[in-house]
Coordinates of C-alpha atoms in Angstrom, one line a residue:
Chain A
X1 CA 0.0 0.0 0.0
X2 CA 1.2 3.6 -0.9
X3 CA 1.7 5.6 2.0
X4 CA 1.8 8.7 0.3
X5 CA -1.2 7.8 -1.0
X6 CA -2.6 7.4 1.5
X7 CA -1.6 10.3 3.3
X8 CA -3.3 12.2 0.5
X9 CA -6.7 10.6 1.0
X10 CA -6.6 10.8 4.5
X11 CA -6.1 15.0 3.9
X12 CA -9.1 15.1 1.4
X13 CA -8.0 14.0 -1.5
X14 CA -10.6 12.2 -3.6
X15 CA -8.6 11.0 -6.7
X16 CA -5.8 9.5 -4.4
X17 CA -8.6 7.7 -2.7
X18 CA -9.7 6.4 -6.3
X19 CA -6.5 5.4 -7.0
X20 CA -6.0 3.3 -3.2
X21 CA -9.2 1.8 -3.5
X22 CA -8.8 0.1 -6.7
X23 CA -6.4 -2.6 -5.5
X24 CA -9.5 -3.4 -3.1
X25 CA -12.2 -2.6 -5.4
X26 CA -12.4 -6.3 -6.2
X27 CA -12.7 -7.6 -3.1
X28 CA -15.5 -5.1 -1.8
X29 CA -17.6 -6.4 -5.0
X30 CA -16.9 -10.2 -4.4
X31 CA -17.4 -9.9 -0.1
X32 CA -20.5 -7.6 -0.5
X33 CA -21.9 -10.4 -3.7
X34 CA -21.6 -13.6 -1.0
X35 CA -23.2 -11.6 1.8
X36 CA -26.2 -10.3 -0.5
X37 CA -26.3 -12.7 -3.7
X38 CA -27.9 -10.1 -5.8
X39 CA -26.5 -7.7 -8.3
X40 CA -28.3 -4.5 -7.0
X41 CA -27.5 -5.2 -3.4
X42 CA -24.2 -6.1 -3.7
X43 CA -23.7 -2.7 -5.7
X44 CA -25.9 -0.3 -3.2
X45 CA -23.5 -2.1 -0.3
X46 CA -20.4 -2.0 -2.6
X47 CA -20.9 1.9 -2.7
X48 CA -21.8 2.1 1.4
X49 CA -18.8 0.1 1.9
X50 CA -16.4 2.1 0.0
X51 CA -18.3 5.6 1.5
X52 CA -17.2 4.2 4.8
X53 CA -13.7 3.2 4.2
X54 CA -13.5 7.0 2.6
X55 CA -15.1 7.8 5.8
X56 CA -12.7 6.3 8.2
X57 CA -9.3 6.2 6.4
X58 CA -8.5 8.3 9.8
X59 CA -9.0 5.6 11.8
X60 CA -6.7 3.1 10.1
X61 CA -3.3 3.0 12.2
X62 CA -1.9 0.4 9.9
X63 CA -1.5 -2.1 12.9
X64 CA -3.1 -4.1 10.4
X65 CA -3.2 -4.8 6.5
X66 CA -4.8 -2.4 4.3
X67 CA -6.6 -5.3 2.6
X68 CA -7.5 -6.9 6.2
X69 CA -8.8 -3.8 7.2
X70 CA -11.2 -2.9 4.4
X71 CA -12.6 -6.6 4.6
X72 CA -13.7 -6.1 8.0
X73 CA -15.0 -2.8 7.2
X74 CA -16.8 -4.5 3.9
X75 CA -17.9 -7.5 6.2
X76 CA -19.3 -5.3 8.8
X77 CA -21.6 -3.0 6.1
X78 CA -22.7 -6.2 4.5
X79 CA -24.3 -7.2 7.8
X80 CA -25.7 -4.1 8.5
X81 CA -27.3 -3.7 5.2
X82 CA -28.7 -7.6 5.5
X83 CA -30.2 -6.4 8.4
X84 CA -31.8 -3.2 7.7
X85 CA -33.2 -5.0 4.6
X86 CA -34.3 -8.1 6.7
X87 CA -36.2 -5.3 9.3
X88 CA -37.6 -3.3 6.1
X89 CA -39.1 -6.7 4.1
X90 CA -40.7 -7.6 7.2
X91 CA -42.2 -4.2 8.0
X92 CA -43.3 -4.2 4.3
X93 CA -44.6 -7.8 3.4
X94 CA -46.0 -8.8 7.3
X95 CA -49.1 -7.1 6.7
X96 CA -50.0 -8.6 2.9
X97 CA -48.6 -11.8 4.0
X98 CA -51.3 -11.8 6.8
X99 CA -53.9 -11.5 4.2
X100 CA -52.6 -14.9 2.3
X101 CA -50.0 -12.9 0.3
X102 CA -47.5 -15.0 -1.5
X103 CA -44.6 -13.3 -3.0
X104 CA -43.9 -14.4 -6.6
X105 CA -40.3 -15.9 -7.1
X106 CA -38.2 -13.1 -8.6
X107 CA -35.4 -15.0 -10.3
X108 CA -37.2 -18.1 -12.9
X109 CA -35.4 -20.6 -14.3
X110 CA -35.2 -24.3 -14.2
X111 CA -36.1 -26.2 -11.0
X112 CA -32.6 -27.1 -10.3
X113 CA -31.6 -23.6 -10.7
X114 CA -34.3 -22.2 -8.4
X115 CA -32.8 -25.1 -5.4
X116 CA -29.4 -24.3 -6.3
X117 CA -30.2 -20.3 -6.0
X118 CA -32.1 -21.5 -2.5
X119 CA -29.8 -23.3 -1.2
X120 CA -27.2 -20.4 -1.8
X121 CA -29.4 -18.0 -0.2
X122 CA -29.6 -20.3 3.0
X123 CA -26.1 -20.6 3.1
X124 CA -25.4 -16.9 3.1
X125 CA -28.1 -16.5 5.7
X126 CA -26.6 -19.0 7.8
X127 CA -23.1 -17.6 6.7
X128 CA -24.6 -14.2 8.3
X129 CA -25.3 -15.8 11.6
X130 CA -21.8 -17.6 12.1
X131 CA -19.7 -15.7 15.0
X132 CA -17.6 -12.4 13.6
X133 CA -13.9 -14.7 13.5
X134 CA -15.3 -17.5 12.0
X135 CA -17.0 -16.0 9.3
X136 CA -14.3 -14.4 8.4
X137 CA -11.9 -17.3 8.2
X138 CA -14.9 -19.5 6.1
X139 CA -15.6 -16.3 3.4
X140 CA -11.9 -15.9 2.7
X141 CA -11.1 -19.3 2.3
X142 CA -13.9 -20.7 1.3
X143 CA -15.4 -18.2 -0.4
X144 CA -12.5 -15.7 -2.0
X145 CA -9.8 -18.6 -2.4
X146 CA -7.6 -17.4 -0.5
X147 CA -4.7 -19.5 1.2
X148 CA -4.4 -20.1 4.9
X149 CA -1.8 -18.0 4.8
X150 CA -2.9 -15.2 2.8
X151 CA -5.9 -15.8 5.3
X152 CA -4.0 -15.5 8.4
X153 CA -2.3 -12.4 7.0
X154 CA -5.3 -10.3 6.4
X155 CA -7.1 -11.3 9.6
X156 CA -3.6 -10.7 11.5
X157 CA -3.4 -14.6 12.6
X158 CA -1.9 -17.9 12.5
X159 CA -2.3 -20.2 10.3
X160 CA -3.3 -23.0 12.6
X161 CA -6.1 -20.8 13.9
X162 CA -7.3 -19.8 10.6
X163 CA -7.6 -23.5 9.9
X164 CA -9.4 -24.4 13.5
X165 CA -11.9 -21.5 12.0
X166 CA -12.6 -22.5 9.0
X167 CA -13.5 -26.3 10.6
X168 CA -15.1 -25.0 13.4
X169 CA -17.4 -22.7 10.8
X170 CA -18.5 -25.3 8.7
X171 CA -19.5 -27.3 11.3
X172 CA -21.8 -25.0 12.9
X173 CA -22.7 -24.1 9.2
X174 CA -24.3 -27.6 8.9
X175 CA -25.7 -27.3 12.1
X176 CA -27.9 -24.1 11.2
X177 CA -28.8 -25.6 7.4
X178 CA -30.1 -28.8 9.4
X179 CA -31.6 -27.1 12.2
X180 CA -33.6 -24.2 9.4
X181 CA -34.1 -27.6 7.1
X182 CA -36.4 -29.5 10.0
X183 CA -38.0 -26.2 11.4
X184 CA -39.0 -25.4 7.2
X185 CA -39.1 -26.7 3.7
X186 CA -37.7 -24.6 0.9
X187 CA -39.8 -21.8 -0.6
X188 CA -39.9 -23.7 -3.6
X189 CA -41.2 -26.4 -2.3
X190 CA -44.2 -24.9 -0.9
X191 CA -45.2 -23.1 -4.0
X192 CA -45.0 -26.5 -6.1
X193 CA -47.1 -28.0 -2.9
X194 CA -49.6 -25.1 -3.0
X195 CA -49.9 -25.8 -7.2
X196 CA -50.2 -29.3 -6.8
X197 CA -53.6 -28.8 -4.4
X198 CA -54.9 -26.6 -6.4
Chain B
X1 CA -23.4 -44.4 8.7
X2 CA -23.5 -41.7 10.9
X3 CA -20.2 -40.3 9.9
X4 CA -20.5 -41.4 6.4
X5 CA -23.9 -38.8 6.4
X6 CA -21.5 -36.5 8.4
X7 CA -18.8 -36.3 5.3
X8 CA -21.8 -36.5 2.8
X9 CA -23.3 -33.3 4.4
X10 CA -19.6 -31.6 4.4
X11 CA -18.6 -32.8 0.5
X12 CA -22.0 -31.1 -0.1
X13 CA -21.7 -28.1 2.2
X14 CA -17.9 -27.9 0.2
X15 CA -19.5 -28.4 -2.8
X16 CA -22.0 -25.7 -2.3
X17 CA -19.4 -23.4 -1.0
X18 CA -17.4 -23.9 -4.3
X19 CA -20.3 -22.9 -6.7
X20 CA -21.0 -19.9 -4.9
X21 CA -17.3 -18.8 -5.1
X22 CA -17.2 -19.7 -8.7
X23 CA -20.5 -17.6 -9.0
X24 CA -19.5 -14.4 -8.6
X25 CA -20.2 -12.1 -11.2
X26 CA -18.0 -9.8 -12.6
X27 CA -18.2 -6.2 -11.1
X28 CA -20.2 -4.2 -13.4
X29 CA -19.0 -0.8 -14.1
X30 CA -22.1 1.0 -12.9
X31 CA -20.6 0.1 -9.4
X32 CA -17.4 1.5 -10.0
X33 CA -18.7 5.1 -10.9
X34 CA -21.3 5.0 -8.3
X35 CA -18.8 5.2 -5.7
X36 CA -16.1 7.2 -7.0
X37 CA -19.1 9.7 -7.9
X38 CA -20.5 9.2 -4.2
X39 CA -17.1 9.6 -2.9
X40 CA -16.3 13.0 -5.1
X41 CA -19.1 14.5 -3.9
X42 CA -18.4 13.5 -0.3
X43 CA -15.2 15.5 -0.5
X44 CA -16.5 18.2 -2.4
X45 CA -19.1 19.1 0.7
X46 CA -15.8 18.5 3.3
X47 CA -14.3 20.7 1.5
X48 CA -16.9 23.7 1.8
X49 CA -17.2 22.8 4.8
X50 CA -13.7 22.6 6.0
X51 CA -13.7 26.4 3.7
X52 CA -16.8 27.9 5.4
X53 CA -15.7 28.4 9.6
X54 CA -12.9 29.4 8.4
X55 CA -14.3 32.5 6.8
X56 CA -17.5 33.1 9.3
X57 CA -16.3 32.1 12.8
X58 CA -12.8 31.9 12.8
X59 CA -11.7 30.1 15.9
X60 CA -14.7 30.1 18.2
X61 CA -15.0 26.5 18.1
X62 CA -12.0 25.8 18.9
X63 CA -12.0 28.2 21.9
X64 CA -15.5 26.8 22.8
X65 CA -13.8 23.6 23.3
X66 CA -10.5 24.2 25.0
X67 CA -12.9 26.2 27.7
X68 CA -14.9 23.3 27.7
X69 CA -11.8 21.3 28.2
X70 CA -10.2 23.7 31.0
X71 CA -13.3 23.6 32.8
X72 CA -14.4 19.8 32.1
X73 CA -12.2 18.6 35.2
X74 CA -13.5 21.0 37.8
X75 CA -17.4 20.3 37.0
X76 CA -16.8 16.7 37.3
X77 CA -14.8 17.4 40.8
X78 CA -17.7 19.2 41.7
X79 CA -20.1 16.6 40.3
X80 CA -18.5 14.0 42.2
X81 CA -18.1 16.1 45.6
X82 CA -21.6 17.0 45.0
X83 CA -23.0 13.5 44.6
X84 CA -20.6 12.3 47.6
X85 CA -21.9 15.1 50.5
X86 CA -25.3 14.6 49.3
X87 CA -25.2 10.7 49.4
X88 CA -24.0 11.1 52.9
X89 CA -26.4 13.2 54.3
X90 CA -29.4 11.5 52.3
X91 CA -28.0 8.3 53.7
X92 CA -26.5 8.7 57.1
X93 CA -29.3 7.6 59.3
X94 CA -29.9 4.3 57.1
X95 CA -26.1 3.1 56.4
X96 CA -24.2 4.7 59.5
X97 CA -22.9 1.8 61.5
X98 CA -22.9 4.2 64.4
X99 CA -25.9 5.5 63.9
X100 CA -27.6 1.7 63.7
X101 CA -26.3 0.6 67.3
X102 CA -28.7 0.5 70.1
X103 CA -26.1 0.5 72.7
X104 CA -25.9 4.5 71.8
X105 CA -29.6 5.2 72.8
X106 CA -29.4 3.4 75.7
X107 CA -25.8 5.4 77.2
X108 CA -27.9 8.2 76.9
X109 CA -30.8 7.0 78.9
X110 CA -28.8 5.0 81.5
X111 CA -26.9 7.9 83.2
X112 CA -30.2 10.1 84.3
X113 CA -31.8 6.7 85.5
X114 CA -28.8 5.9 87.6
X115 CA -28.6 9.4 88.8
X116 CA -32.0 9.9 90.4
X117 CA -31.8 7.0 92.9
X118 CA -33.9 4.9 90.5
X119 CA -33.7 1.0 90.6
X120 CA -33.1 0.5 86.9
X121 CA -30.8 -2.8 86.7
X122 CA -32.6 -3.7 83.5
X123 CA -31.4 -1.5 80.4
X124 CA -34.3 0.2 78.4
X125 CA -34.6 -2.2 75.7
X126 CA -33.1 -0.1 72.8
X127 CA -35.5 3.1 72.2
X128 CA -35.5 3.8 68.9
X129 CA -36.7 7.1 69.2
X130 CA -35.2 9.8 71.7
X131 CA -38.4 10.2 72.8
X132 CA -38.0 7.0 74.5
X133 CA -35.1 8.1 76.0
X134 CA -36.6 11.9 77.0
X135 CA -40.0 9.7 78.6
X136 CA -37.3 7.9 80.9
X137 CA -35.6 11.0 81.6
X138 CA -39.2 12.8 82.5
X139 CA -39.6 9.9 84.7
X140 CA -36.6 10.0 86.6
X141 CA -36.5 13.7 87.2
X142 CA -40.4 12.9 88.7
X143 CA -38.8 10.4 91.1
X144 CA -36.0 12.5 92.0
X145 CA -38.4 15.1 92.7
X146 CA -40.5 12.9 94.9
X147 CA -37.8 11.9 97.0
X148 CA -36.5 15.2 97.4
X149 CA -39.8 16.0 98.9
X150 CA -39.2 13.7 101.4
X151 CA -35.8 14.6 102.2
X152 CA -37.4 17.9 102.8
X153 CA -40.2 16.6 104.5
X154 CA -38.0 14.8 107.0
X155 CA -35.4 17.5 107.6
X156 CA -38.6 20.2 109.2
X157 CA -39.2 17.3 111.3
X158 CA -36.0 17.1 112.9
X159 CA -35.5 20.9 113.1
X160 CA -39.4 20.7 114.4
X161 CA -38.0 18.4 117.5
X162 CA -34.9 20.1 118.0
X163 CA -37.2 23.2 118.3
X164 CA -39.2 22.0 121.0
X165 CA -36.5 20.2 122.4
X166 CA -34.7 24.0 122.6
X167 CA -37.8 24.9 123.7
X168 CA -38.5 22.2 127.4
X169 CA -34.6 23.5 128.2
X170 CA -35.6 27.0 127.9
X171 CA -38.3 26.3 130.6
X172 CA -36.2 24.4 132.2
X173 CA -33.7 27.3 132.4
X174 CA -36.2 29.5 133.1
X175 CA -37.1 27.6 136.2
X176 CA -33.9 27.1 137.3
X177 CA -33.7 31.4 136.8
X178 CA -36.9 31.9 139.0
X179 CA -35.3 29.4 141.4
X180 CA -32.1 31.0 141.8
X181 CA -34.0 34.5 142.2
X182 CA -35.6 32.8 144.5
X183 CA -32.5 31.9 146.6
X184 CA -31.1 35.2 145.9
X185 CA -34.3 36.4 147.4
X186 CA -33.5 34.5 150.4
X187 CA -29.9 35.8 150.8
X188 CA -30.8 39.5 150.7
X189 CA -33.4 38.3 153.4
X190 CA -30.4 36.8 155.1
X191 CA -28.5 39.6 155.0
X192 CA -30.8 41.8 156.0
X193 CA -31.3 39.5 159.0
X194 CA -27.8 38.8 159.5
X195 CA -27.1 43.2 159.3
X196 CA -29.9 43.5 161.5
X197 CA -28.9 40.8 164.2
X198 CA -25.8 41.2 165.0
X199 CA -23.5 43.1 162.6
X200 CA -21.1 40.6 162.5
X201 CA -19.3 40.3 159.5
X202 CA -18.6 36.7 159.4
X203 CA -22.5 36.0 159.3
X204 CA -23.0 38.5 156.8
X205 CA -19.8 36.8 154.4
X206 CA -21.2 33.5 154.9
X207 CA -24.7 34.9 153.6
X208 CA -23.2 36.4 150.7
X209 CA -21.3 33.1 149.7
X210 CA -24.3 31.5 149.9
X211 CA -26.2 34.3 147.8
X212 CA -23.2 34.1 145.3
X213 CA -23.9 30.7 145.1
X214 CA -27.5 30.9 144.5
X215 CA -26.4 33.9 141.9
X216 CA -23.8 30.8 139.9
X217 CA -27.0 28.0 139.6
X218 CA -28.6 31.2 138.0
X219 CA -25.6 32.0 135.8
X220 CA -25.4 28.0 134.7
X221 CA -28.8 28.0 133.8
X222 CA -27.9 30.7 131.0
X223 CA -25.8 28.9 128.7
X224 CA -28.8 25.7 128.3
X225 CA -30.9 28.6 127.3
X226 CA -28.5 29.9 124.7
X227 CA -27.7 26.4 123.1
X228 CA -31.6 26.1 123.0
X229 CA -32.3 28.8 121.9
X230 CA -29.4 28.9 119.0
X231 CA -30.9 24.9 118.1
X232 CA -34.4 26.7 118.1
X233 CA -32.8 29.5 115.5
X234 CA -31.1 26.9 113.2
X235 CA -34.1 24.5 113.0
X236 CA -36.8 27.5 112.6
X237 CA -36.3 28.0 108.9
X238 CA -35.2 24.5 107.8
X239 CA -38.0 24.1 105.7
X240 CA -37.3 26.2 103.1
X241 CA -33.4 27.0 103.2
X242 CA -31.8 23.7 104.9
X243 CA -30.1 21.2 103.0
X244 CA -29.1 17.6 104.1
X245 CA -25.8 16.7 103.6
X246 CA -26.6 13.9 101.4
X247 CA -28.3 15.6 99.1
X248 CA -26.0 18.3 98.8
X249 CA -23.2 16.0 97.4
X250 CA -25.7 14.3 94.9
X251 CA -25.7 15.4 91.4
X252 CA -28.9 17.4 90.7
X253 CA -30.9 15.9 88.4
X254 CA -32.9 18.3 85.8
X255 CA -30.8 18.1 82.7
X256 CA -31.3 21.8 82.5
X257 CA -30.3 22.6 85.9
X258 CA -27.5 20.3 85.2
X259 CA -26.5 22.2 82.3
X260 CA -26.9 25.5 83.5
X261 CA -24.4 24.5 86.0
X262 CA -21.1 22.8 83.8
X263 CA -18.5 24.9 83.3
X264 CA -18.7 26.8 79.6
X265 CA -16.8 24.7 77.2
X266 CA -13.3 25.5 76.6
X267 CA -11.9 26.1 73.4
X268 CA -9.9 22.9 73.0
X269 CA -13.0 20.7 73.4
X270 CA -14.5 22.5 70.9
X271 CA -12.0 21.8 68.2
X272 CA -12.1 18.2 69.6
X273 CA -16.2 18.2 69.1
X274 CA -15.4 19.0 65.1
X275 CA -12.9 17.0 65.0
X276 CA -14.5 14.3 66.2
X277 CA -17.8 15.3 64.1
X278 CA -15.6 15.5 60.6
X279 CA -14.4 11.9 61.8
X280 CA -17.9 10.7 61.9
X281 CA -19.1 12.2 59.0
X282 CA -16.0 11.0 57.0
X283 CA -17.0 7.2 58.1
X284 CA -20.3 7.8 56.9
X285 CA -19.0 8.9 53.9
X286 CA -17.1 5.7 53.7
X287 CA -20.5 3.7 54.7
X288 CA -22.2 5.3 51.8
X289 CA -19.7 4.4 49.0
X290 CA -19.0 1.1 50.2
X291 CA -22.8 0.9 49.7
X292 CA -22.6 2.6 46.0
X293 CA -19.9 0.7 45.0
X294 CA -21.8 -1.9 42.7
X295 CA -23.8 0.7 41.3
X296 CA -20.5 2.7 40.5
X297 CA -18.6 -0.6 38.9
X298 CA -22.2 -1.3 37.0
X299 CA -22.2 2.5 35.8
X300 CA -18.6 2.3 34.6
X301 CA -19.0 -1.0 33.0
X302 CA -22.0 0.1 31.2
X303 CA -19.8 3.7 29.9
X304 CA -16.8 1.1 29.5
X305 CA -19.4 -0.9 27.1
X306 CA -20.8 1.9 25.2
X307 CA -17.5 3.2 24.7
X308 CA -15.9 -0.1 23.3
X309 CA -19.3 -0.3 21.1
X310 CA -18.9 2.9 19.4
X311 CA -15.3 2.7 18.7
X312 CA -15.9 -0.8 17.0
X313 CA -18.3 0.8 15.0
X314 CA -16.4 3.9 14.4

């Protein structure tokens, strides 16, 4: 990372903060696309996220990595978005769904398309719930394809832990996908239950 | 089976995992401008503002703020000195240990019961109240009273015999007076008879021994009649003026009367009476935050916690 570049941003400077946040660009789109799995939020979050790393560039002592710093940054936006969203679909849809309302799926395809796109969209949710340092070690390995030891670098670690993570995520991963899998069927399923009665 | 269902669910948890990091689209363009566009104009309006207080209030914030700062310490001093003197004072009759021990009520209750004469080998059982402790006092002052009556009483009986004691000697002096007269009587008769007879001086010195003699059984009789009549004097007025001397070395025993008559306090005692009341009020003190300690420690944790909230989000 540039320093002078930095130095730059951190007075004001709005082209030297373009030209710092393009080695991280990529990695803001691709954390805020596995958080949200949709274009349009991934692109409204993209654009909060980067606001707030413009926002607290005074902040960063560089204790850290740049790149480790702008993830957790990233990471932390994501969830705050998921959950403003989460809050404002259930302010919005509680009242029609009361009356027998049943949302139409947004994204058609084929069947196995639909469960594939389900199944991804329970796994971010359950991704969402995982505790902060796990999550992070599961998205950047899992998700980003990052080495252990790129991992550990970023999130200012050891290897060893970074691996104990990772396990430990995806263990408690399963656990939420079985536990949501009992308590309720896909949304998919329903609909092609509620065709089939009719 | 069941760990064979275990690695199933992990090679499809893996395999899941892998199609959604193989998914990701490619960042569109539109995201790239939206931001830098977001964060251009983000600068611009810190930039007029940064501009702006420079040209319309130059400085006041700033001095705003180190007064603020100068004066930040000394509020909370005073805050805390504040909420330290008043928590004392709001709570020294609840969390004072010296305030909370019965033995104090009764000390002051004991001493007055003692003094008048009353039988009191039981304590008072605690008084809460001084009024409990000023009822006993009321009490003892009546008994004290009561028996000073009959100290009185008992004394104007005494001086009574005394005075008619005084008064059978001074009869009896008296007729030991008109008996000598008598005998004197008798000797000027024997004189006479004695100058009238004979002329003989012998006769008439042996009649005036014996008249002299008559005259000292009248002169002994005077001194019975001043001792009675001195024991008469003395016990007249002993009513209202005498006082035993028993009750003069017993403590008198209205407070008041008592108080009236101590010696006005010197200076010395006085600074030992503040002394000793900045002592107590320092150990309440000490009472009262030992009491507001886990309120304090929950109060700081809570600021501690707020504070380690907002700088995480910050």
């Amino acid at each position: 990372m540039n320093e002078l570049l930095l130095k730059r941003a951190r007075s004001g400077d709005a082209a030297a903060f373009e030209e710092l946040a393009a080695e991280v660009e990529p990695l803001v789109w691709r954390v805020c696309w596995h958080y949200t799995g949709q274009r349009e939020d991934a692109s409204d979050c993209g654009q909060e996220s980067m606001l707030r790393i413009w926002r607290s560039l005074d902040s960063y002592r560089g204790d850290c990595a740049f790149e480790s710093w702008v993830y957790r940054l990233t990471a932390n936006c994501c969830l705050d978005f998921l959950r403003k969203r989460k809050r404002e679909r259930a302010e919005s849809l509680e009242p029609l769904q009361e009356q027998g309302f049943d949302p139409p799926d947004e994204s058609p395809g084929t069947e196995e398309q639909v469960l594939s796109r389900e199944r991804q969209h329970r796994i971010r949710e359950a991704i969402a719930q995982l505790p902060e340092d796990q999550r992070d070690a599961l998205v950047l390995t899992q998700l980003e394809g990052k080495s252990y030891e790129e991992t550990a670098r970023i999130l200012s670690t050891g290897e060893g832990t970074v691996k104990s993570r990772v396990n430990r995520a995806r263990a408690r991963l399963k656990e939420l996908l079985k536990n949501e899998r009992e308590l309720s069927p896909p949304s998919f399923v329903k609909r092609r239950e509620g065709r089939g009665q009719r | 089976m069941k760990e064979q269902d275990e690695l199933q669910d992990f090679s499809g948890l893996d395999q899941d995992l892998k199609a959604m990091a193989s998914d990701v689209p490619e960042m569109p363009e539109s995201f790239r401008a939206g931001w830098r566009a977001a964060v251009r104009a983000e600068a611009a309006k810190q930039a007029q503002n940064a501009d702006a207080p420079r040209e319309e209030i130059p400085e006041a914030p700033a001095k705003k703020i180190s007064r603020l700062r100068r004066w930040a310490p000394l509020v909370s001093t005073a805050a805390a000195l504040l909420f330290l003197v008043t928590g004392t004072l709001a709570t020294r009759g609840v969390l004072s240990p010296r305030l909370r021990q019965p033995p104090a009520a009764e000390s002051l209750a004991l001493p007055e019961t003692e003094r008048a004469g009353a039988d009191f080998e039981e304590p008072i059982p605690a008084p809460e109240t001084a009024n409990a402790v000023y009822a006993a006092s009321e009490e003892a002052d009546a008994v004290y009273a009561a028996s000073e009556e009959a100290e009185a009483y008992a004394a104007s009986g005494e001086a009574n015999a005394a005075y008619e004691s005084a008064y059978a000697a001074s009869e009896e002096a008296d007729e030991a007076y008109e008996s000598a007269y008598a005998a004197s009587g008798e000797m000027d008769a024997a004189y006479e008879s004695a100058y009238a007879a004979s002329g003989e001086t012998d006769a008439v010195c042996a009649a005036s021994e014996e008249a002299e003699e008559a005259g000292a059984v009248s002169g002994g009789a005077d001194p019975v009649f001043g001792a009675a009549r001195k024991a008469a004097e003395e016990s007249a007025p002993s009513g209202s003026t005498a006082v035993p001397a028993e009750r003069g070395a017993a403590p008198s025993a209205a407070p008041s009367q008592e108080n009236d008559s101590l010696p006005s306090p010197a200076p010395d005692s006085a600074r030992e009476d503040f002394g000793t009341r900045v002592l107590y009020f320092l150990e309440d003190m000490g009472a009262f935050l030992w009491a507001a300690l886990p309120f304090l420690l929950g109060a700081a944790l809570l600021v501690l916690l707020i504070f380690l909230i907002r700088r995480k989000k910050g």
